[in-house]
Short mmCIF file of C-alpha atoms and ligand atoms in Angstrom, two decimals:
data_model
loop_
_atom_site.label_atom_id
_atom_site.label_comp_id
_atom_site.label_asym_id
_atom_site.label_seq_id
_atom_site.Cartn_x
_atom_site.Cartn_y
_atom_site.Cartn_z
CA UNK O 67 7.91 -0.39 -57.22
CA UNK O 68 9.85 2.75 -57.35
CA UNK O 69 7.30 5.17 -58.61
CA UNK O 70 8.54 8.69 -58.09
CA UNK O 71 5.01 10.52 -59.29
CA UNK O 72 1.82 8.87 -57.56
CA UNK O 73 -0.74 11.55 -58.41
CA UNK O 74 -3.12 9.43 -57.15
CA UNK O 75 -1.82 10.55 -53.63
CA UNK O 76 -3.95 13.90 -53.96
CA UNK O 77 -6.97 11.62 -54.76
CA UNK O 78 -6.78 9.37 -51.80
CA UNK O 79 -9.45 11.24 -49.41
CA UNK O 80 -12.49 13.95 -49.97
CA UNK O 81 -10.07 15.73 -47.63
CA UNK O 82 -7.39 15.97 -49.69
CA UNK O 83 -9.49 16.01 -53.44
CA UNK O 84 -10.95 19.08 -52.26
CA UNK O 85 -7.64 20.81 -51.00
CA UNK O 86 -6.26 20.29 -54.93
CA UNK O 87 -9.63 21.21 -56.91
CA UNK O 88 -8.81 23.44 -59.05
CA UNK O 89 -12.34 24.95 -60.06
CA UNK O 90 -15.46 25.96 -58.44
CA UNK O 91 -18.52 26.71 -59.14
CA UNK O 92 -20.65 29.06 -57.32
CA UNK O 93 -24.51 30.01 -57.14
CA UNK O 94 -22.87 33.82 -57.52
CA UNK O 95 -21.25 32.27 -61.08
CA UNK O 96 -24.98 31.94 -62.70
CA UNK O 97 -27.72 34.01 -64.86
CA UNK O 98 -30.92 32.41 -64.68
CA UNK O 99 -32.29 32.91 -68.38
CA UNK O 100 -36.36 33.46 -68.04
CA UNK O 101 -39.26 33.27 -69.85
CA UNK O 102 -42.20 35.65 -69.61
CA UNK O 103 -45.80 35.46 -70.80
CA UNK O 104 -49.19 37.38 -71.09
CA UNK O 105 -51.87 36.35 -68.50
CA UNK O 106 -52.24 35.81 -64.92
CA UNK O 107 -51.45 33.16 -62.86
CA UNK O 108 -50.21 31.27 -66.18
CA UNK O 109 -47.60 28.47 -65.92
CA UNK O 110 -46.79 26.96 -68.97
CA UNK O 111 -44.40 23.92 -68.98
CA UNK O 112 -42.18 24.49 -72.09
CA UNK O 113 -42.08 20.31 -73.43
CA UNK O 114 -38.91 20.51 -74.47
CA UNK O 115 -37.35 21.85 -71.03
CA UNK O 116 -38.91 19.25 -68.42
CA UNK O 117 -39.09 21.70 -65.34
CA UNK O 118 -38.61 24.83 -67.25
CA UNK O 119 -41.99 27.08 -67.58
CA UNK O 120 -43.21 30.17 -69.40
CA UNK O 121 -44.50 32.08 -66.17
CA UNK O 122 -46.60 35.00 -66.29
CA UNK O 123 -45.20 37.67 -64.43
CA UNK O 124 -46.90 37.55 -61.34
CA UNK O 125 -45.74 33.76 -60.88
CA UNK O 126 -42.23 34.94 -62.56
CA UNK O 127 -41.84 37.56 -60.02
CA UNK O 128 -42.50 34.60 -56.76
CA UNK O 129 -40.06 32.69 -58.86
CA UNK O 130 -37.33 35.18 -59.09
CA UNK O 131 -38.26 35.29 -54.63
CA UNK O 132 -36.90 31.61 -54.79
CA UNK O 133 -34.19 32.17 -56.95
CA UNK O 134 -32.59 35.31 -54.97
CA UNK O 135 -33.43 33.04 -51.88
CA UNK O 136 -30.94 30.25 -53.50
CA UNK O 137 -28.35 33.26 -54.21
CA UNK O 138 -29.32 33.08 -58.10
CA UNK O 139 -29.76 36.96 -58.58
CA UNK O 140 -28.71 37.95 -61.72
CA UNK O 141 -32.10 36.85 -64.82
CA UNK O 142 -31.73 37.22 -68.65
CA UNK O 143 -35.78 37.90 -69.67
CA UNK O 144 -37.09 36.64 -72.94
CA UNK O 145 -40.55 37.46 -74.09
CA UNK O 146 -43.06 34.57 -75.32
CA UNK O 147 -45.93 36.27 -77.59
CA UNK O 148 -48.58 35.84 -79.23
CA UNK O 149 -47.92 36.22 -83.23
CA UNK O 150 -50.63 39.31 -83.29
CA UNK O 151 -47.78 40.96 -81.31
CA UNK O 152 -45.42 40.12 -83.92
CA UNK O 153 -44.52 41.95 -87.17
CA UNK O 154 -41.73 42.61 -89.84
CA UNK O 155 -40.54 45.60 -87.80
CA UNK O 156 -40.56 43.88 -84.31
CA UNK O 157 -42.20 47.20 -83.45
CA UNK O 158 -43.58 45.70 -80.15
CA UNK O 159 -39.98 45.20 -78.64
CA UNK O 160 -39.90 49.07 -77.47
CA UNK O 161 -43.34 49.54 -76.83
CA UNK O 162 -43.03 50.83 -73.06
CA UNK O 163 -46.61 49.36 -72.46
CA UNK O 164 -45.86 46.32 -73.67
CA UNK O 165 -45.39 42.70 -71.50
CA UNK O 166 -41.60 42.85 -71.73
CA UNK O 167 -40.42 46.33 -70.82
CA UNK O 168 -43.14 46.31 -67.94
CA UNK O 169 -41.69 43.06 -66.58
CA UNK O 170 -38.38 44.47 -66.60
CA UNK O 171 -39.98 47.82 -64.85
CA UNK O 172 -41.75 45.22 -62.14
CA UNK O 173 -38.61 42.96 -61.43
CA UNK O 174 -36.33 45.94 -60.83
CA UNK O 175 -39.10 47.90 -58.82
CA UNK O 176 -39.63 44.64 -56.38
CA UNK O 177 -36.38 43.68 -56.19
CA UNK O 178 -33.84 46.77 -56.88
CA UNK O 179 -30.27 44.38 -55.84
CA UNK O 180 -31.39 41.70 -58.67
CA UNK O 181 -29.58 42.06 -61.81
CA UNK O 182 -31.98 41.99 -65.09
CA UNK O 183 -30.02 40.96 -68.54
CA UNK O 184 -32.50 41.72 -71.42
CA UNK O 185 -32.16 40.29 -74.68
CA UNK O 186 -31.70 42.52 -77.96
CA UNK O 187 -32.71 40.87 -80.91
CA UNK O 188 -36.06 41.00 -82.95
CA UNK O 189 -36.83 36.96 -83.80
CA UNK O 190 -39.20 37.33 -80.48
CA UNK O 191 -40.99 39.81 -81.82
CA UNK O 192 -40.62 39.62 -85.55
CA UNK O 193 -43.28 37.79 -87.68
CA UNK O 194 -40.41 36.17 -89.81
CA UNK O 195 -38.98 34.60 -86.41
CA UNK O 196 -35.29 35.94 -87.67
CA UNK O 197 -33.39 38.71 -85.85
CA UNK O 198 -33.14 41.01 -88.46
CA UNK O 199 -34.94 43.30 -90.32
CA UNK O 200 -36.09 40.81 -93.81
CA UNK O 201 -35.93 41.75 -97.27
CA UNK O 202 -36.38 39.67 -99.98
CA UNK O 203 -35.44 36.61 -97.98
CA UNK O 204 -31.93 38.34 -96.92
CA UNK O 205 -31.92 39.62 -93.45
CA UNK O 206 -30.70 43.61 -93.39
CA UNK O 207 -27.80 44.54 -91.30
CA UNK O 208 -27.91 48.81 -90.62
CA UNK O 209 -31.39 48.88 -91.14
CA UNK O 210 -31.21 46.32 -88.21
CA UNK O 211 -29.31 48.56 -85.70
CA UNK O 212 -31.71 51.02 -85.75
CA UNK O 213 -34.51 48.69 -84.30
CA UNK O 214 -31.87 46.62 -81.95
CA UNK O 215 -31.16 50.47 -81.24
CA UNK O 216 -34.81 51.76 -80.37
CA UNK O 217 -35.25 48.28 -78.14
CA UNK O 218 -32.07 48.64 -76.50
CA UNK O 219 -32.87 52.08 -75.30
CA UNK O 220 -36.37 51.10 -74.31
CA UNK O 221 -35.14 48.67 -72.20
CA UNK O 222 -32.65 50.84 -70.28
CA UNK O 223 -35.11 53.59 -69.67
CA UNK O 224 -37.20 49.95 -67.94
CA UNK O 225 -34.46 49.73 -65.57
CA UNK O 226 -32.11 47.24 -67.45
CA UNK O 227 -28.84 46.41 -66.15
CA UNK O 228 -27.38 44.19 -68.57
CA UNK O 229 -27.93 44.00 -72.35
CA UNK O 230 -27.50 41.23 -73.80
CA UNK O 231 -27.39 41.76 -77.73
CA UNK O 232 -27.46 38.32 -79.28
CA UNK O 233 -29.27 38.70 -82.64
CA UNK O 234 -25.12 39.06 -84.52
CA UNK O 235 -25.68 41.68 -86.53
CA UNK O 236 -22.00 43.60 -87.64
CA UNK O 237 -21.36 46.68 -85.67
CA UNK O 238 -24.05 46.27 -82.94
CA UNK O 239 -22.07 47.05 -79.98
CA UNK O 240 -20.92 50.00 -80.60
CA UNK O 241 -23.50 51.21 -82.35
CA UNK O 242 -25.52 50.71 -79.10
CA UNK O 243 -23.17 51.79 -76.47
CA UNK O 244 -23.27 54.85 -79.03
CA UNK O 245 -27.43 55.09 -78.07
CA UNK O 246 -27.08 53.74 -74.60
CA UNK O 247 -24.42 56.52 -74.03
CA UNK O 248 -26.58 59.34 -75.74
CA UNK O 249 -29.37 58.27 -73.43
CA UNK O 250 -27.28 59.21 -70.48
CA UNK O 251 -26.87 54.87 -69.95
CA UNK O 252 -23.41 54.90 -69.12
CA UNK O 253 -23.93 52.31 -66.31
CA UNK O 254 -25.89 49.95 -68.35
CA UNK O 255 -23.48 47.29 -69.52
CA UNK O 256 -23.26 45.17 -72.41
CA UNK O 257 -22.67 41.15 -72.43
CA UNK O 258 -22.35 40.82 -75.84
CA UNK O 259 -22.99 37.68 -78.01
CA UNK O 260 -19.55 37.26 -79.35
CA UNK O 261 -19.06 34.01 -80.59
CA UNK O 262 -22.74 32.73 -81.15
CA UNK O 263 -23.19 29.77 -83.34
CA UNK O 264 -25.98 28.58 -85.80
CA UNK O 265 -26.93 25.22 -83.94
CA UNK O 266 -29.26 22.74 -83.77
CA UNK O 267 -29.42 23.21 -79.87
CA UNK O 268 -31.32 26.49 -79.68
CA UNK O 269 -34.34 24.38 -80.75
CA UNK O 270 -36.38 24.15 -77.51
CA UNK O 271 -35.79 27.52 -77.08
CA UNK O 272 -37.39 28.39 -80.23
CA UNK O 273 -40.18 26.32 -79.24
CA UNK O 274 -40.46 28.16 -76.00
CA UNK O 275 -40.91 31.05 -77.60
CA UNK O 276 -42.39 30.31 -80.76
CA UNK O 277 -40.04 32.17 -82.70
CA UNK O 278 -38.21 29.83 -84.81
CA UNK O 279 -37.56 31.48 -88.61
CA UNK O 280 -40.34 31.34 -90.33
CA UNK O 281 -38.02 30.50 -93.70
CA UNK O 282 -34.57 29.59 -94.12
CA UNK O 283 -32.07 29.40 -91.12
CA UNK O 284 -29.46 31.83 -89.36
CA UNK O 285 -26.64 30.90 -90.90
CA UNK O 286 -26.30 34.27 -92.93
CA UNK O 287 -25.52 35.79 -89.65
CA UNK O 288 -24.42 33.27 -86.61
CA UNK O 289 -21.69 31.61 -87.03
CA UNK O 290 -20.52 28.69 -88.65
CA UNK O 291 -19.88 26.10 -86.02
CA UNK O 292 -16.87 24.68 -87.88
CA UNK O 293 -14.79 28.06 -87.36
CA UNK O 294 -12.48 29.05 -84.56
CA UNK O 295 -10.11 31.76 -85.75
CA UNK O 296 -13.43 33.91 -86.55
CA UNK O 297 -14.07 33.89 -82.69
CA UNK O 298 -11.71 35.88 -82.20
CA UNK O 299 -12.83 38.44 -85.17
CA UNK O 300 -15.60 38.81 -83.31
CA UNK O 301 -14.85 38.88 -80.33
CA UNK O 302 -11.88 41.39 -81.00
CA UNK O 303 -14.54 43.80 -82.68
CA UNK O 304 -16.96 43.43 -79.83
CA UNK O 305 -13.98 44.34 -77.32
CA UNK O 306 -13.41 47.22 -79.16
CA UNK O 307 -16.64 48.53 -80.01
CA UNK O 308 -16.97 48.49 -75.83
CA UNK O 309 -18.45 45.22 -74.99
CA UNK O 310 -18.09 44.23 -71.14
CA UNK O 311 -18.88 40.78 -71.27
CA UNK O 312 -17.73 38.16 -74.10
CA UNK O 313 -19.99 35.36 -74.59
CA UNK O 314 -19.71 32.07 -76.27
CA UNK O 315 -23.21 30.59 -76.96
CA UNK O 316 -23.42 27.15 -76.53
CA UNK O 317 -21.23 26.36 -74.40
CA UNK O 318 -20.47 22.13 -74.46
CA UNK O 319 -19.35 21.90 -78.19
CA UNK O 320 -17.75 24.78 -78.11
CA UNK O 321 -15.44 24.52 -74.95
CA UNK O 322 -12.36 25.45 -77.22
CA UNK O 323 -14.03 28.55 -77.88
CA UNK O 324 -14.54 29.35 -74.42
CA UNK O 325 -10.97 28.92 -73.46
CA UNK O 326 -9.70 30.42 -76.95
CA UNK O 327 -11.34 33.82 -75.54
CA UNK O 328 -10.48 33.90 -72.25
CA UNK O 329 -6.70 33.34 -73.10
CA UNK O 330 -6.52 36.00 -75.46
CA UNK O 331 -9.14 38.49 -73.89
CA UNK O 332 -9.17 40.16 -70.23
CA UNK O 333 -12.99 40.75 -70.12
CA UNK O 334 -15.35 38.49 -68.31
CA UNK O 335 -15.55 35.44 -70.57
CA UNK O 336 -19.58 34.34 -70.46
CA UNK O 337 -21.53 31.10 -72.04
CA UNK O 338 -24.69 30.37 -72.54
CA UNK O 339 -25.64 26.71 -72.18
CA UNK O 340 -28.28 26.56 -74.60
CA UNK O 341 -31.88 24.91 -74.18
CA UNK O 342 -30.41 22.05 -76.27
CA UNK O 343 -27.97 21.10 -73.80
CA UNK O 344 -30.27 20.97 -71.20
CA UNK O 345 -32.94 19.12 -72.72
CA UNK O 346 -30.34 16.25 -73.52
CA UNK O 347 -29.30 15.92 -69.86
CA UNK O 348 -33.03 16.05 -68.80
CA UNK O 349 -34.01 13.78 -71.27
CA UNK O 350 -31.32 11.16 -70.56
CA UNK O 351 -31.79 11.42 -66.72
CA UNK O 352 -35.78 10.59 -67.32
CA UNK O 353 -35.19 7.81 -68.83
CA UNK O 354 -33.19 6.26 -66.44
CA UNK O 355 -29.90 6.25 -69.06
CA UNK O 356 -27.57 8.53 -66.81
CA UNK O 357 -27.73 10.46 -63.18
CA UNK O 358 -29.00 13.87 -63.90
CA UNK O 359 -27.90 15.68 -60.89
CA UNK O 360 -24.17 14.41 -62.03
CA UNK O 361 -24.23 15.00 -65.47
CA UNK O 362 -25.56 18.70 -65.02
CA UNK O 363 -23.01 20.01 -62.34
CA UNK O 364 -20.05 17.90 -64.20
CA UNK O 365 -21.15 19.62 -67.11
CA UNK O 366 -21.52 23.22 -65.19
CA UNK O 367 -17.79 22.76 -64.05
CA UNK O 368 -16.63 21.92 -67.06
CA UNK O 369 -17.94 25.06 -68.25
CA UNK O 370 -16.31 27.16 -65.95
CA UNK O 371 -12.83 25.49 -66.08
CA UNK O 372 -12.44 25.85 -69.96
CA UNK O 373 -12.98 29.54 -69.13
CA UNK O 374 -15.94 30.78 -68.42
CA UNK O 375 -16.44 33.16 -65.10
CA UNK O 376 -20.28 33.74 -65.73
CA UNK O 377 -22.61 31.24 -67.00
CA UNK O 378 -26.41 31.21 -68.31
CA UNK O 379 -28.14 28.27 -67.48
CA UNK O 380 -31.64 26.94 -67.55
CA UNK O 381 -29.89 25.02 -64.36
CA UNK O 382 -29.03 27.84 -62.35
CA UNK O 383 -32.25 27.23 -60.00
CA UNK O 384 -31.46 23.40 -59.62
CA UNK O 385 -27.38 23.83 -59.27
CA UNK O 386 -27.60 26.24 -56.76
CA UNK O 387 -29.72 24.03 -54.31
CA UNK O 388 -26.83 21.55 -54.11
CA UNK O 389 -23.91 24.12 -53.48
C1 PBG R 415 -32.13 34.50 -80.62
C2 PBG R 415 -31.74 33.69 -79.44
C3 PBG R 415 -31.63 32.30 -79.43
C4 PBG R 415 -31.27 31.92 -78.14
C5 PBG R 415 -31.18 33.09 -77.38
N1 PBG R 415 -31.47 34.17 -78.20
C6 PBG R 415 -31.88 31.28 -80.46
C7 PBG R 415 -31.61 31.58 -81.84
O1 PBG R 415 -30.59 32.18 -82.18
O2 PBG R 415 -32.45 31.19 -82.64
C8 PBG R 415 -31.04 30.49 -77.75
C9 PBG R 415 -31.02 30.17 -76.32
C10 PBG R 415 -31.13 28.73 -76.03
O3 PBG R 415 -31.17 27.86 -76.91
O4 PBG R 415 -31.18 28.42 -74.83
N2 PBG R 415 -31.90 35.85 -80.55
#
């Protein structure tokens, strides 16, 4: 046979497949996403997220040892609490005394090089489980801003490195590089949720934190998962309102996405691979139907080579012990 093209001649050894890879993943590529509760010595197993816990933060804190230990060193912190800490006005969000902003104080006192992403949006902290302000069953954007504001701030002044707005109100980046600037937070960066979609695979994470919306859904504000061209809407705003960071939240379905922003945007292109996505894999590999280690760094790479530089995973811990 006279076959000119034999591309199977870069897959004939390891040797040689490696030479030609064109993407790889790295422990330095991951955010850790975290989840804090009250207590002591509390570890509680979220059942939707086999081998993903709700640690209070003296066990989060060893944790976060093992992580930077791997290289993981960069956490996104979300709050689980009890609904007496919760009301309309997610008033407990900046409260400097509160479990959250005292973590965030703790993780960057015992370990200054680690990177801590916070989370600004009210639905852990807001007895209507949405992430805006609620009125009459509609969800309020500027009255919004000024509470995403107020917990923004807060969590600066707690040491923050990262914010990590993902609640999709209009105008929220620049309305909080606005109050981060004010506050003398030039350094504090923002990874903003740019393209973040209403799905069905944020559910375990709602049941890790107990926050899912008490009526109705999120549809008002995240996006609609059939829409592309808005991605870039939003993401364009974002860029120019001063984001840092562009994220695309989840990640598998929305691969297109992914790429779609990092062709036509020169920031950082993040995704989150959402609690969803990892319960399937974990899931499938407990009951025997597919090889778990496989499926969650083919998935991880496939991440990364539609576009994505920085990735949040609930995997992060498990990835990096086989790099
Ligand atoms: C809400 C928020 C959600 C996630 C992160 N922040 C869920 C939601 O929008 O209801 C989902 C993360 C995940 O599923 O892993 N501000």
């Amino acid at each position: 046979m006279n076959i000119i093209r034999r591309p199977r001649r870069n897959r004939q050894s390891a040797v040689i497949r490696d030479m030609v890879q064109e993407t790889r993943l790295s422990v330095t590529d991951f955010i850790l996403p975290v989840f804090i509760m009250e207590g002591q010595n509390v570890r509680s197993e979220v059942a939707s997220m086999p081998g993903i816990y709700r640690l209070s933060l003296d066990l989060l804190l060893d944790e976060i040892q093992e992580c930077v230990d791997l290289g993981v060193k960069t956490f996104d912190l979300f709050p689980n609490l009890p609904e007496s800490k919760k009301d309309k006005y997610a008033t407990e969000s900046y409260n400097p005394d509160g479990l959250y902003l005292q973590a965030v104080r703790a993780i960057k006192d015992r370990f200054p090089e680690v990177m801590v992403m916070t989370d600004v949006a009210m639905d852990p902290y807001s007895s209507d489980g949405h992430d805006g302000i609620v009125e009459d069953g509609k969800i309020l954007n500027d009255p919004t801003l000024e509470v995403l504001g107020k917990m923004a701030l807060a969590q600066a002044q707690a040491g923050a490195n990262i914010i990590g707005p993902s609640d999709m109100m209009d105008g929220r980046v620049g309305y909080l590089r606005q109050v981060l600037d004010e506050g003398g937070f030039h350094e504090v960066a923002i990874m903003s949720y740019a393209a973040k979609y209403a799905s069905a695979f944020y559910g375990p994470f709602r049941d890790a934190l107990d926050s899912a919306p008490k009526f109705g859904d999120k549809k008002t504000y995240q996006m609609n998962p059939a829409n592309s061209r808005e991605a870039l809407i939003e993401a364009q705003l974002d860029f120019e309102e001063g984001a840092d960071f562009l994220m695309v939240k989840p990640a598998l379905a929305y691969l297109d996405i992914i790429k779609l922003l990092n062709d036509n945007f020169h920031l950082p292109i993040a995704a989150y691979n959402v609690s969803g996505e990892y319960a399937m894999i974990k899931a499938a590999a407990q009951n025997g139907w597919l090889d778990g280690e496989r499926a969650m760094m083919e998935s991880l790479m496939a991440i990364k080579r539609a576009g994505a530089n920085v990735i949040l995973t609930y995997f992060a811990k498990e990835a990096a012990r086989l790099l």
